[in-house]
């Protein structure tokens, strides 16, 4: 399959400009999966909760999602995008998995970063994995990267690729996610934004890593880019790092316990 990471600067308070930027970046490509940054519909650095609310949309009547559905249909593709989600009077920092028919998956960010705690509710959808025609896809968002349990949980649930929409400002994540890909023997796809909003400057360097922890593609620090690569997602089905070492079966749960892996509900 072919995967593309979109790296650009979503604009605060300007949904149309964000849709135009996404459409322009995707136009020359023919990927099976596109991964976009965190809060791609809204921008990130809100001045207050009302500002965040004004930039949010509900899943059911979202102009942004309708446009991404049209792009997915035109490209015969799946799209993972960060999304400022309104659910009645609550806001969530969410990620949506979109195909031509609508939203095929929804994840709400578990680990809120800095001022996000003033605007968003903590995620309440758990860590689902979505079985699609192109593979089994899990989703995390930005600061979720700090918690290895999240990556391992998705991998144990069968995720072949973990899409990771991000608005990173710290300099660490892009160096860490290849290690998560290696220890879980799955692909990791971090789509980070660029630019500056208020007092925040984002670090770009979107990165795709393979099951051996190799960086397949990596973006610049400050340029809008479409970053694409061909991957064999079926390689993530094998958890053997040697002929006699299986990264899940060799775990010593009798010593350090096990993660409580439930269903995707």
Coordinates of C-alpha atoms in Angstrom, one line a residue:
X1 CA 0.0 0.0 0.0
X2 CA 1.0 3.6 -0.4
X3 CA 0.8 6.0 2.5
X4 CA 1.2 9.8 2.6
X5 CA 1.8 12.1 5.5
X6 CA 0.5 15.7 5.0
X7 CA 2.6 18.3 6.8
X8 CA 1.3 21.9 6.7
X9 CA 0.2 24.7 9.0
X10 CA -3.5 24.6 9.8
X11 CA -4.9 28.1 10.4
X12 CA -6.8 29.1 13.5
X13 CA -10.3 30.3 12.7
X14 CA -10.1 29.5 9.0
X15 CA -11.7 26.2 8.1
X16 CA -11.8 27.0 4.3
X17 CA -8.1 27.8 4.2
X18 CA -7.4 24.5 5.9
X19 CA -9.5 22.6 3.4
X20 CA -7.8 24.4 0.5
X21 CA -4.4 23.5 1.9
X22 CA -5.3 19.8 2.3
X23 CA -6.8 19.6 -1.2
X24 CA -3.8 21.2 -2.8
X25 CA -1.3 18.9 -1.1
X26 CA -3.3 15.8 -1.9
X27 CA -4.1 16.8 -5.5
X28 CA -1.0 15.2 -7.2
X29 CA -1.0 12.0 -5.2
X30 CA -2.6 8.6 -5.4
X31 CA -2.1 7.0 -1.9
X32 CA -4.2 4.4 -0.2
X33 CA -3.9 6.1 3.2
X34 CA -3.4 9.8 4.1
X35 CA -2.5 11.0 7.6
X36 CA -3.1 14.6 8.5
X37 CA -2.0 16.6 11.6
X38 CA -3.9 17.1 14.9
X39 CA -6.8 19.5 14.9
X40 CA -6.5 19.9 11.1
X41 CA -9.9 21.5 10.8
X42 CA -9.4 24.2 13.4
X43 CA -5.9 25.2 14.2
X44 CA -4.5 24.6 17.7
X45 CA -3.6 27.5 20.0
X46 CA -7.0 28.7 21.0
X47 CA -7.3 31.9 23.1
X48 CA -10.0 30.3 25.3
X49 CA -12.6 27.6 25.4
X50 CA -15.2 29.6 23.5
X51 CA -12.6 30.0 20.7
X52 CA -12.2 26.2 20.6
X53 CA -15.9 25.7 20.6
X54 CA -16.4 28.2 17.8
X55 CA -13.9 26.2 15.7
X56 CA -15.4 22.8 16.5
X57 CA -17.9 20.7 14.5
X58 CA -20.0 17.7 15.3
X59 CA -19.4 14.5 13.5
X60 CA -22.9 14.4 12.1
X61 CA -22.9 17.8 10.4
X62 CA -19.3 18.6 9.7
X63 CA -18.4 20.5 6.6
X64 CA -14.8 19.4 7.1
X65 CA -15.7 15.7 7.2
X66 CA -17.9 16.0 4.2
X67 CA -15.0 17.5 2.2
X68 CA -12.7 14.8 3.3
X69 CA -15.2 12.1 2.3
X70 CA -15.3 13.6 -1.1
X71 CA -11.5 13.5 -1.3
X72 CA -11.5 9.9 -0.1
X73 CA -14.0 9.0 -2.8
X74 CA -12.0 10.8 -5.5
X75 CA -8.8 9.1 -4.4
X76 CA -10.3 5.7 -3.5
X77 CA -8.5 6.1 -0.2
X78 CA -8.7 6.3 3.6
X79 CA -7.9 9.5 5.5
X80 CA -6.9 9.9 9.1
X81 CA -7.2 13.4 10.4
X82 CA -7.1 15.3 13.6
X83 CA -10.5 16.9 14.3
X84 CA -11.9 19.5 16.8
X85 CA -15.0 17.6 17.8
X86 CA -18.1 19.0 19.4
X87 CA -20.4 16.5 21.1
X88 CA -23.3 18.5 22.5
X89 CA -21.6 20.9 24.9
X90 CA -18.4 18.9 25.2
X91 CA -15.3 19.2 23.1
X92 CA -12.8 16.4 22.3
X93 CA -9.4 16.5 20.6
X94 CA -10.2 13.7 18.2
X95 CA -9.0 11.7 15.2
X96 CA -11.3 10.5 12.6
X97 CA -10.8 7.6 10.1
X98 CA -12.6 8.6 6.9
X99 CA -13.5 6.7 3.8
X100 CA -15.9 7.6 0.9
X101 CA -18.9 6.6 2.9
X102 CA -18.2 8.6 6.1
X103 CA -16.5 8.1 9.4
X104 CA -15.2 4.6 9.7
X105 CA -13.4 5.2 13.0
X106 CA -13.2 7.7 15.9
X107 CA -10.6 8.1 18.6
X108 CA -10.5 10.8 21.3
X109 CA -7.2 11.9 22.7
X110 CA -6.5 10.3 26.1
X111 CA -3.6 12.4 27.3
X112 CA -4.2 16.1 27.1
X113 CA -1.3 18.5 26.8
X114 CA -0.9 21.9 28.6
X115 CA -3.9 24.2 27.8
X116 CA -5.8 21.4 26.1
X117 CA -7.0 20.6 29.6
X118 CA -8.9 23.9 29.6
X119 CA -10.9 23.1 26.5
X120 CA -11.2 19.4 25.9
X121 CA -12.6 16.4 27.8
X122 CA -10.3 13.5 28.3
X123 CA -10.9 10.8 25.6
X124 CA -13.6 8.2 26.4
X125 CA -13.4 5.9 23.5
X126 CA -10.5 3.7 24.7
X127 CA -7.9 2.5 22.2
X128 CA -9.8 1.0 19.3
X129 CA -8.4 -0.7 16.2
X130 CA -10.3 -0.5 12.9
X131 CA -10.2 -3.3 10.4
X132 CA -10.3 -1.7 7.0
X133 CA -9.8 -3.0 3.4
X134 CA -6.2 -1.6 3.5
X135 CA -5.3 -3.0 6.9
X136 CA -5.8 -2.7 10.6
X137 CA -5.4 0.9 11.8
X138 CA -5.0 2.3 15.3
X139 CA -4.9 6.0 16.1
X140 CA -3.1 8.1 18.7
X141 CA -2.8 11.9 18.9
X142 CA 0.3 14.0 19.6
X143 CA 1.1 13.8 23.4
X144 CA -0.2 10.3 23.5
X145 CA 3.3 9.5 22.2
X146 CA 4.7 9.8 25.7
X147 CA 2.8 6.7 27.0
X148 CA 4.2 3.4 25.7
X149 CA 1.2 1.6 27.0
X150 CA -1.0 3.2 24.4
X151 CA 1.2 2.0 21.5
X152 CA 1.6 -1.5 23.0
X153 CA -2.2 -1.8 23.6
X154 CA -3.0 -1.0 20.0
X155 CA -0.3 -3.4 18.7
X156 CA -1.7 -6.2 21.0
X157 CA -5.1 -5.5 19.5
X158 CA -3.7 -6.2 16.0
X159 CA -2.9 -2.7 14.7
X160 CA -0.6 -3.0 11.7
X161 CA -0.2 0.7 11.5
X162 CA -0.7 3.4 14.1
X163 CA -1.6 6.8 12.6
X164 CA -0.5 9.7 14.8
X165 CA -1.9 13.1 14.0
X166 CA 0.2 15.7 15.9
X167 CA 0.9 19.3 16.7
X168 CA 4.2 18.7 18.4
X169 CA 6.1 21.5 20.1
X170 CA 8.5 19.4 22.1
X171 CA 11.6 18.1 20.3
X172 CA 11.5 14.5 21.4
X173 CA 8.7 12.5 19.7
X174 CA 10.2 12.1 16.3
X175 CA 13.2 10.4 17.8
X176 CA 11.1 8.1 19.9
X177 CA 8.4 6.8 17.6
X178 CA 10.8 4.6 15.5
X179 CA 11.5 2.7 18.8
X180 CA 7.8 2.1 19.3
X181 CA 7.6 0.8 15.8
X182 CA 10.4 -1.6 16.5
X183 CA 9.3 -2.9 19.9
X184 CA 5.7 -3.5 18.6
X185 CA 6.7 -4.6 15.1
X186 CA 4.2 -2.3 13.5
X187 CA 4.3 0.8 11.3
X188 CA 4.0 4.2 13.0
X189 CA 2.9 7.3 11.0
X190 CA 3.3 10.7 12.7
X191 CA 1.9 13.6 10.7
X192 CA 3.0 16.8 12.4
X193 CA 2.2 20.4 11.6
X194 CA 4.6 23.3 11.0
X195 CA 4.4 27.0 11.7
X196 CA 3.7 29.3 14.7
X197 CA 0.5 30.1 16.4
X198 CA 0.8 32.7 19.2
X199 CA 3.6 31.6 21.5
X200 CA 3.8 28.1 20.1
X201 CA 6.2 26.9 17.3
X202 CA 5.6 23.5 15.9
X203 CA 8.4 21.1 15.0
X204 CA 7.4 19.5 11.7
X205 CA 9.6 16.5 10.8
X206 CA 6.7 14.2 10.2
X207 CA 8.0 10.6 10.3
X208 CA 7.0 7.2 9.0
X209 CA 8.8 4.2 10.6
X210 CA 8.7 0.5 9.7
X211 CA 8.5 -2.6 11.8
X212 CA 12.3 -2.6 12.3
X213 CA 12.4 0.9 13.6
X214 CA 13.8 2.3 10.3
X215 CA 12.8 5.8 9.4
X216 CA 11.2 5.4 5.9
X217 CA 10.4 9.1 5.3
X218 CA 10.9 12.2 7.4
X219 CA 9.8 15.8 6.7
X220 CA 11.5 19.1 7.1
X221 CA 11.2 21.3 10.1
X222 CA 9.3 24.1 8.5
X223 CA 8.0 23.3 5.0
X224 CA 4.6 22.2 3.8
X225 CA 5.1 18.7 2.3
X226 CA 3.4 15.6 1.0
X227 CA 5.5 12.7 2.2
X228 CA 4.8 9.4 0.5
X229 CA 6.1 5.8 0.6
X230 CA 5.2 2.3 -0.4
X231 CA 5.0 -0.1 2.5
X232 CA 4.1 -3.8 2.9
X233 CA 1.7 -3.6 5.8
X234 CA 1.5 -7.4 6.1
X235 CA 5.0 -7.4 7.5
X236 CA 3.4 -6.1 10.8
X237 CA 1.7 -9.5 11.2
X238 CA 5.0 -11.2 12.2
X239 CA 6.1 -10.4 15.7
X240 CA 9.3 -12.4 15.4
X241 CA 12.5 -10.4 15.8
X242 CA 14.6 -13.6 15.5
X243 CA 13.6 -17.1 14.6
X244 CA 13.2 -17.8 18.4
X245 CA 12.1 -14.5 19.8
X246 CA 8.5 -13.2 19.5
X247 CA 8.1 -9.7 20.9
X248 CA 4.7 -10.5 22.5
X249 CA 5.0 -14.2 23.4
X250 CA 8.4 -13.7 25.1
X251 CA 7.0 -11.1 27.5
X252 CA 7.3 -12.1 31.2
X253 CA 3.9 -11.2 32.4
X254 CA 4.5 -13.4 35.4
X255 CA 7.1 -10.8 36.5
X256 CA 5.8 -7.4 35.5
X257 CA 2.1 -8.1 34.9
X258 CA 0.1 -7.6 31.7
X259 CA -1.8 -4.8 30.1
X260 CA -5.6 -5.2 30.4
X261 CA -6.5 -5.6 26.8
X262 CA -10.2 -5.4 26.3
X263 CA -12.4 -5.2 23.2
X264 CA -12.6 -2.3 20.8
X265 CA -16.0 -1.2 22.2

